[in-house]
Short mmCIF file of N, CA and C and ligand atoms in Angstrom, two decimals:
data_model
loop_
_atom_site.label_atom_id
_atom_site.label_comp_id
_atom_site.label_asym_id
_atom_site.label_seq_id
_atom_site.Cartn_x
_atom_site.Cartn_y
_atom_site.Cartn_z
N MET A 1 26.32 70.74 19.27
CA MET A 1 26.24 71.66 20.38
C MET A 1 24.98 71.43 21.18
N SER A 2 25.09 71.63 22.43
CA SER A 2 23.89 71.47 23.27
C SER A 2 23.65 72.68 24.16
N ARG A 3 22.40 72.90 24.42
CA ARG A 3 22.00 74.02 25.24
C ARG A 3 22.10 73.58 26.72
N LEU A 4 22.68 74.40 27.53
CA LEU A 4 22.90 74.07 28.94
C LEU A 4 21.85 74.81 29.79
N GLU A 5 21.66 74.24 30.96
CA GLU A 5 20.68 74.84 31.89
C GLU A 5 21.31 76.04 32.58
N ILE A 6 20.60 77.14 32.60
CA ILE A 6 21.14 78.34 33.25
C ILE A 6 20.73 78.41 34.70
N LYS A 7 21.70 78.47 35.60
CA LYS A 7 21.41 78.53 37.03
C LYS A 7 20.94 79.91 37.39
N THR A 8 19.96 79.94 38.28
CA THR A 8 19.45 81.29 38.67
C THR A 8 19.58 81.49 40.17
N ASN A 9 19.63 82.76 40.55
CA ASN A 9 19.72 83.19 41.93
C ASN A 9 18.52 82.56 42.71
N PRO A 10 18.68 81.97 43.87
CA PRO A 10 19.87 81.96 44.73
C PRO A 10 20.73 80.68 44.64
N ASP A 11 20.96 80.13 43.52
CA ASP A 11 21.82 78.95 43.43
C ASP A 11 23.21 79.27 43.99
N PRO A 12 23.72 78.51 44.94
CA PRO A 12 24.97 78.85 45.60
C PRO A 12 26.18 78.91 44.68
N ILE A 13 26.13 78.21 43.54
CA ILE A 13 27.32 78.22 42.65
C ILE A 13 27.57 79.66 42.11
N LEU A 14 26.47 80.44 42.08
CA LEU A 14 26.66 81.82 41.58
C LEU A 14 27.41 82.71 42.56
N ARG A 15 27.62 82.21 43.79
CA ARG A 15 28.27 82.98 44.81
C ARG A 15 29.70 82.51 45.04
N GLU A 16 30.14 81.46 44.35
CA GLU A 16 31.51 80.98 44.55
C GLU A 16 32.52 81.79 43.76
N LYS A 17 33.76 81.81 44.27
CA LYS A 17 34.86 82.39 43.47
C LYS A 17 35.34 81.26 42.55
N ALA A 18 35.17 81.49 41.27
CA ALA A 18 35.49 80.44 40.28
C ALA A 18 37.00 80.23 40.21
N LYS A 19 37.36 78.95 39.90
CA LYS A 19 38.81 78.58 39.85
C LYS A 19 39.40 78.84 38.48
N LYS A 20 40.67 79.19 38.54
CA LYS A 20 41.45 79.40 37.31
C LYS A 20 41.50 78.13 36.49
N ILE A 21 41.54 78.24 35.18
CA ILE A 21 41.68 77.08 34.28
C ILE A 21 43.15 76.89 34.04
N SER A 22 43.64 75.67 34.32
CA SER A 22 45.04 75.45 34.16
C SER A 22 45.44 74.86 32.82
N GLU A 23 44.43 74.21 32.16
CA GLU A 23 44.71 73.64 30.88
C GLU A 23 43.45 73.71 29.99
N ILE A 24 43.68 74.11 28.76
CA ILE A 24 42.51 74.20 27.84
C ILE A 24 42.32 72.86 27.13
N THR A 25 41.51 72.02 27.73
CA THR A 25 41.29 70.69 27.24
C THR A 25 40.17 70.68 26.19
N PRO A 26 40.05 69.55 25.44
CA PRO A 26 38.96 69.46 24.53
C PRO A 26 37.58 69.67 25.19
N GLU A 27 37.47 69.28 26.44
CA GLU A 27 36.21 69.45 27.21
C GLU A 27 35.91 70.97 27.38
N ILE A 28 36.95 71.74 27.62
CA ILE A 28 36.76 73.20 27.77
C ILE A 28 36.33 73.79 26.42
N LYS A 29 36.97 73.36 25.35
CA LYS A 29 36.61 73.86 24.01
C LYS A 29 35.15 73.54 23.67
N ARG A 30 34.76 72.35 24.07
CA ARG A 30 33.37 71.89 23.79
C ARG A 30 32.41 72.73 24.66
N LEU A 31 32.82 72.99 25.90
CA LEU A 31 32.02 73.79 26.82
C LEU A 31 31.81 75.20 26.23
N ILE A 32 32.86 75.78 25.66
CA ILE A 32 32.76 77.10 25.08
C ILE A 32 31.72 77.14 23.99
N LEU A 33 31.71 76.09 23.14
CA LEU A 33 30.68 76.02 22.06
C LEU A 33 29.28 75.91 22.63
N ASP A 34 29.14 75.07 23.67
CA ASP A 34 27.84 74.90 24.30
C ASP A 34 27.38 76.17 25.00
N MET A 35 28.31 76.88 25.61
CA MET A 35 27.99 78.13 26.28
C MET A 35 27.57 79.20 25.20
N ALA A 36 28.29 79.23 24.09
CA ALA A 36 27.94 80.19 23.04
C ALA A 36 26.53 79.91 22.53
N GLU A 37 26.20 78.67 22.32
CA GLU A 37 24.88 78.23 21.87
C GLU A 37 23.82 78.61 22.92
N THR A 38 24.13 78.35 24.18
CA THR A 38 23.17 78.66 25.27
C THR A 38 22.92 80.17 25.34
N MET A 39 24.00 80.95 25.21
CA MET A 39 23.88 82.43 25.24
C MET A 39 23.00 82.91 24.12
N LYS A 40 23.25 82.40 22.90
CA LYS A 40 22.50 82.79 21.73
C LYS A 40 21.02 82.49 21.89
N LYS A 41 20.69 81.30 22.33
CA LYS A 41 19.30 80.87 22.49
C LYS A 41 18.59 81.65 23.54
N ALA A 42 19.35 82.10 24.56
CA ALA A 42 18.68 82.86 25.65
C ALA A 42 18.70 84.35 25.34
N ASN A 43 19.19 84.74 24.13
CA ASN A 43 19.30 86.15 23.76
C ASN A 43 20.17 86.95 24.74
N GLY A 44 21.22 86.27 25.23
CA GLY A 44 22.17 86.96 26.13
C GLY A 44 23.31 87.59 25.32
N ILE A 45 23.98 88.54 25.93
CA ILE A 45 25.18 89.12 25.26
C ILE A 45 26.45 88.67 25.95
N GLY A 46 26.29 87.92 27.05
CA GLY A 46 27.46 87.37 27.70
C GLY A 46 27.00 86.23 28.60
N LEU A 47 27.92 85.30 28.87
CA LEU A 47 27.55 84.19 29.79
C LEU A 47 28.85 83.73 30.46
N ALA A 48 28.79 83.55 31.77
CA ALA A 48 29.95 83.11 32.53
C ALA A 48 29.72 81.67 32.96
N ALA A 49 30.83 80.87 33.04
CA ALA A 49 30.70 79.48 33.35
C ALA A 49 29.93 79.14 34.64
N PRO A 50 30.01 79.95 35.72
CA PRO A 50 29.26 79.61 36.92
C PRO A 50 27.73 79.61 36.64
N GLN A 51 27.34 80.41 35.64
CA GLN A 51 25.88 80.47 35.29
C GLN A 51 25.39 79.16 34.72
N ILE A 52 26.26 78.30 34.23
CA ILE A 52 25.79 77.01 33.75
C ILE A 52 26.36 75.87 34.63
N GLY A 53 26.74 76.29 35.85
CA GLY A 53 27.06 75.27 36.86
C GLY A 53 28.54 74.83 36.91
N GLN A 54 29.43 75.58 36.24
CA GLN A 54 30.87 75.25 36.25
C GLN A 54 31.60 76.39 36.92
N SER A 55 32.19 76.07 38.07
CA SER A 55 32.87 77.14 38.80
C SER A 55 34.33 77.34 38.29
N ILE A 56 34.45 77.74 37.06
CA ILE A 56 35.77 77.98 36.45
C ILE A 56 35.76 79.34 35.75
N ARG A 57 37.00 79.90 35.62
CA ARG A 57 37.10 81.26 35.10
C ARG A 57 37.06 81.31 33.56
N LEU A 58 35.83 81.26 33.07
CA LEU A 58 35.60 81.26 31.64
C LEU A 58 34.31 82.00 31.38
N CYS A 59 34.32 82.87 30.34
CA CYS A 59 33.06 83.47 29.92
C CYS A 59 33.07 83.61 28.41
N VAL A 60 31.92 83.73 27.85
CA VAL A 60 31.75 84.03 26.42
C VAL A 60 31.00 85.33 26.27
N ILE A 61 31.38 86.10 25.27
CA ILE A 61 30.77 87.41 25.04
C ILE A 61 30.32 87.37 23.60
N ASN A 62 29.13 87.92 23.37
CA ASN A 62 28.63 88.01 21.99
C ASN A 62 29.18 89.27 21.33
N THR A 63 29.84 89.12 20.18
CA THR A 63 30.37 90.28 19.50
C THR A 63 29.84 90.31 18.06
N GLU A 64 30.12 91.34 17.33
CA GLU A 64 29.72 91.42 15.92
C GLU A 64 30.30 90.31 15.11
N LYS A 65 31.50 89.88 15.53
CA LYS A 65 32.20 88.82 14.80
C LYS A 65 31.92 87.41 15.30
N GLY A 66 30.91 87.27 16.15
CA GLY A 66 30.61 85.98 16.69
C GLY A 66 31.01 85.96 18.17
N HIS A 67 31.04 84.76 18.77
CA HIS A 67 31.32 84.74 20.21
C HIS A 67 32.82 84.78 20.47
N LEU A 68 33.14 85.50 21.54
CA LEU A 68 34.52 85.62 22.00
C LEU A 68 34.62 84.92 23.35
N ALA A 69 35.56 83.95 23.42
CA ALA A 69 35.74 83.23 24.70
C ALA A 69 36.90 83.87 25.42
N LEU A 70 36.70 84.14 26.69
CA LEU A 70 37.74 84.66 27.54
C LEU A 70 38.06 83.68 28.65
N ILE A 71 39.27 83.21 28.71
CA ILE A 71 39.66 82.23 29.72
C ILE A 71 40.59 82.92 30.72
N ASN A 72 40.33 82.81 32.00
CA ASN A 72 41.07 83.45 33.07
C ASN A 72 41.18 84.98 32.83
N PRO A 73 40.09 85.59 32.46
CA PRO A 73 40.19 87.04 32.18
C PRO A 73 40.54 87.87 33.39
N THR A 74 41.38 88.90 33.18
CA THR A 74 41.62 89.91 34.23
C THR A 74 41.46 91.28 33.62
N ILE A 75 40.90 92.15 34.40
CA ILE A 75 40.79 93.55 33.99
C ILE A 75 42.02 94.26 34.55
N THR A 76 42.92 94.64 33.66
CA THR A 76 44.22 95.14 34.11
C THR A 76 44.15 96.66 34.42
N TRP A 77 43.15 97.30 33.84
CA TRP A 77 43.03 98.75 34.11
C TRP A 77 41.54 99.12 33.89
N LYS A 78 41.00 100.00 34.73
CA LYS A 78 39.65 100.48 34.43
C LYS A 78 39.60 102.02 34.64
N SER A 79 38.84 102.65 33.78
CA SER A 79 38.77 104.11 33.86
C SER A 79 38.02 104.54 35.09
N LEU A 80 38.43 105.68 35.67
CA LEU A 80 37.71 106.21 36.82
C LEU A 80 36.33 106.72 36.35
N ARG A 81 36.30 107.10 35.13
CA ARG A 81 35.05 107.59 34.57
C ARG A 81 34.07 106.42 34.37
N LYS A 82 32.89 106.56 34.99
CA LYS A 82 31.92 105.48 34.94
C LYS A 82 30.65 105.91 34.25
N GLU A 83 29.86 104.89 33.83
CA GLU A 83 28.58 105.19 33.23
C GLU A 83 27.54 104.31 33.99
N ASN A 84 26.39 104.90 34.13
CA ASN A 84 25.29 104.22 34.84
C ASN A 84 24.27 103.81 33.81
N GLU A 85 24.18 102.51 33.58
CA GLU A 85 23.24 102.02 32.56
C GLU A 85 22.50 100.81 33.09
N GLU A 86 21.27 100.63 32.57
CA GLU A 86 20.43 99.52 33.04
C GLU A 86 21.02 98.17 32.57
N GLU A 87 21.02 97.21 33.47
CA GLU A 87 21.53 95.86 33.16
C GLU A 87 20.54 94.82 33.61
N GLY A 88 20.58 93.70 32.89
CA GLY A 88 19.83 92.53 33.31
C GLY A 88 20.81 91.36 33.37
N CYS A 89 20.34 90.21 33.81
CA CYS A 89 21.20 89.06 33.94
C CYS A 89 20.34 87.79 33.76
N LEU A 90 20.85 86.87 32.98
CA LEU A 90 20.11 85.61 32.73
C LEU A 90 19.91 84.84 34.02
N SER A 91 20.79 85.08 35.00
CA SER A 91 20.67 84.34 36.25
C SER A 91 19.83 85.08 37.29
N VAL A 92 19.40 86.31 36.96
CA VAL A 92 18.54 87.06 37.86
C VAL A 92 17.34 87.53 37.04
N PRO A 93 16.47 86.57 36.67
CA PRO A 93 15.40 86.89 35.76
C PRO A 93 14.45 87.96 36.31
N GLY A 94 14.02 88.82 35.40
CA GLY A 94 13.01 89.82 35.75
C GLY A 94 13.53 91.07 36.41
N ILE A 95 14.83 91.14 36.68
CA ILE A 95 15.38 92.33 37.37
C ILE A 95 16.27 93.11 36.39
N PHE A 96 15.93 94.35 36.24
CA PHE A 96 16.75 95.26 35.49
C PHE A 96 17.07 96.46 36.36
N LYS A 97 18.32 96.78 36.48
CA LYS A 97 18.63 97.92 37.35
C LYS A 97 19.89 98.64 36.82
N PRO A 98 19.97 99.95 37.09
CA PRO A 98 21.15 100.69 36.65
C PRO A 98 22.39 100.22 37.47
N VAL A 99 23.48 100.00 36.75
CA VAL A 99 24.70 99.59 37.38
C VAL A 99 25.85 100.51 36.87
N LYS A 100 26.65 101.03 37.80
CA LYS A 100 27.80 101.86 37.41
C LYS A 100 28.96 101.00 37.02
N ARG A 101 29.49 101.24 35.85
CA ARG A 101 30.65 100.47 35.37
C ARG A 101 31.62 101.46 34.72
N SER A 102 32.90 101.08 34.74
CA SER A 102 33.92 101.87 34.09
C SER A 102 33.59 101.96 32.60
N LYS A 103 33.87 103.13 32.01
CA LYS A 103 33.63 103.35 30.57
C LYS A 103 34.61 102.61 29.70
N ILE A 104 35.88 102.58 30.15
CA ILE A 104 36.91 101.95 29.38
C ILE A 104 37.69 100.99 30.29
N ILE A 105 38.05 99.83 29.75
CA ILE A 105 38.85 98.90 30.50
C ILE A 105 39.90 98.26 29.57
N TYR A 106 40.94 97.75 30.21
CA TYR A 106 41.93 96.94 29.45
C TYR A 106 41.85 95.53 30.02
N VAL A 107 41.84 94.54 29.14
CA VAL A 107 41.59 93.15 29.49
C VAL A 107 42.77 92.30 29.06
N LYS A 108 43.08 91.34 29.86
CA LYS A 108 44.05 90.28 29.52
C LYS A 108 43.39 88.95 29.74
N ALA A 109 43.55 88.05 28.81
CA ALA A 109 42.89 86.70 28.98
C ALA A 109 43.61 85.74 28.07
N LEU A 110 43.24 84.48 28.14
CA LEU A 110 43.66 83.49 27.17
C LEU A 110 42.47 83.25 26.24
N ASN A 111 42.76 83.01 24.98
CA ASN A 111 41.68 82.58 24.08
C ASN A 111 41.68 81.06 24.04
N GLN A 112 40.72 80.51 23.25
CA GLN A 112 40.57 79.06 23.25
C GLN A 112 41.77 78.31 22.62
N ASP A 113 42.67 79.04 21.96
CA ASP A 113 43.89 78.43 21.43
C ASP A 113 45.09 78.59 22.38
N ASN A 114 44.76 78.97 23.62
CA ASN A 114 45.78 79.09 24.65
C ASN A 114 46.73 80.26 24.39
N LYS A 115 46.26 81.23 23.60
CA LYS A 115 47.10 82.39 23.28
C LYS A 115 46.67 83.54 24.19
N GLU A 116 47.66 84.32 24.70
CA GLU A 116 47.28 85.48 25.50
C GLU A 116 46.76 86.60 24.62
N ILE A 117 45.63 87.13 24.99
CA ILE A 117 45.10 88.27 24.28
C ILE A 117 44.96 89.44 25.22
N LYS A 118 45.26 90.62 24.70
CA LYS A 118 45.14 91.85 25.48
C LYS A 118 44.40 92.83 24.60
N PHE A 119 43.45 93.53 25.15
CA PHE A 119 42.73 94.50 24.38
C PHE A 119 42.03 95.55 25.24
N ARG A 120 41.63 96.61 24.59
CA ARG A 120 40.89 97.69 25.21
C ARG A 120 39.47 97.54 24.85
N ALA A 121 38.56 97.78 25.81
CA ALA A 121 37.12 97.70 25.55
C ALA A 121 36.48 98.95 26.07
N SER A 122 35.43 99.36 25.38
CA SER A 122 34.67 100.53 25.88
C SER A 122 33.16 100.31 25.64
N GLY A 123 32.38 101.17 26.21
CA GLY A 123 30.93 101.13 26.03
C GLY A 123 30.31 99.82 26.48
N LEU A 124 29.37 99.30 25.68
CA LEU A 124 28.64 98.11 26.06
C LEU A 124 29.55 96.88 26.17
N PHE A 125 30.56 96.82 25.29
CA PHE A 125 31.52 95.68 25.32
C PHE A 125 32.26 95.67 26.68
N ALA A 126 32.69 96.83 27.14
CA ALA A 126 33.39 96.96 28.42
C ALA A 126 32.42 96.57 29.56
N ARG A 127 31.18 96.98 29.45
CA ARG A 127 30.16 96.72 30.45
C ARG A 127 29.91 95.23 30.56
N VAL A 128 29.77 94.53 29.47
CA VAL A 128 29.48 93.12 29.47
C VAL A 128 30.66 92.38 30.12
N ILE A 129 31.87 92.73 29.75
CA ILE A 129 33.03 92.03 30.31
C ILE A 129 33.09 92.24 31.84
N GLN A 130 32.82 93.45 32.29
CA GLN A 130 32.84 93.70 33.74
C GLN A 130 31.73 92.86 34.46
N HIS A 131 30.61 92.78 33.81
CA HIS A 131 29.49 91.98 34.37
C HIS A 131 29.90 90.49 34.46
N GLU A 132 30.56 89.97 33.41
CA GLU A 132 30.93 88.55 33.40
C GLU A 132 32.06 88.28 34.40
N VAL A 133 33.01 89.17 34.50
CA VAL A 133 34.12 88.96 35.43
C VAL A 133 33.54 88.99 36.86
N ASP A 134 32.57 89.84 37.11
CA ASP A 134 31.87 89.81 38.42
C ASP A 134 31.36 88.41 38.69
N HIS A 135 30.71 87.77 37.69
CA HIS A 135 30.21 86.41 37.93
C HIS A 135 31.30 85.46 38.39
N LEU A 136 32.49 85.63 37.85
CA LEU A 136 33.62 84.71 38.21
C LEU A 136 34.05 84.92 39.66
N ASP A 137 33.66 86.09 40.19
CA ASP A 137 34.00 86.37 41.61
C ASP A 137 32.75 86.25 42.53
N GLY A 138 31.68 85.68 41.97
CA GLY A 138 30.50 85.46 42.79
C GLY A 138 29.62 86.72 43.03
N VAL A 139 29.78 87.69 42.19
CA VAL A 139 29.08 88.96 42.36
C VAL A 139 27.94 89.08 41.36
N LEU A 140 26.78 89.44 41.81
CA LEU A 140 25.57 89.62 40.93
C LEU A 140 25.14 91.08 40.86
N ILE A 141 24.32 91.44 39.90
CA ILE A 141 23.94 92.84 39.77
C ILE A 141 23.15 93.32 40.96
N THR A 142 22.48 92.44 41.64
CA THR A 142 21.75 92.82 42.84
C THR A 142 22.65 93.26 43.95
N ASP A 143 23.96 93.00 43.90
CA ASP A 143 24.91 93.44 44.90
C ASP A 143 25.41 94.86 44.57
N LYS A 144 25.15 95.33 43.34
CA LYS A 144 25.76 96.56 42.90
C LYS A 144 24.89 97.74 43.26
N LYS A 145 25.59 98.86 43.49
CA LYS A 145 24.87 100.10 43.82
C LYS A 145 24.59 100.88 42.54
ZN1 LIG B 201 24.86 87.93 34.56
#
């Protein structure tokens, strides 16, 4: 596994709408491992592919059970109820600001074995996923109210 360089604001790749992944190739699987390693070394709890210079819809999330890879994730439902909590971002060093996010979300994605996964997320887990999906749409915490 190798550690990848994390792109920081104002790198234009962070502003692109990332492309859907059409096939989970060995390169994608390798990238997932490298992203997981990069996230761990940087003490991050989530990392999206645009942050390491790949404009594709992939992110990794740190969970109690290890890293979770989400390919082409979509948030299929989000609660109207929101929470305002401080967030940081590896691509926006030195900035921490409160961001309003839905408390509960439902997520649909592919995992690295090309299987569709659907699950409910709440609290910090839901927050991290919303943050990473924002990255796939070119949105940074500095854009949030
Ligand atoms: Zn971020």
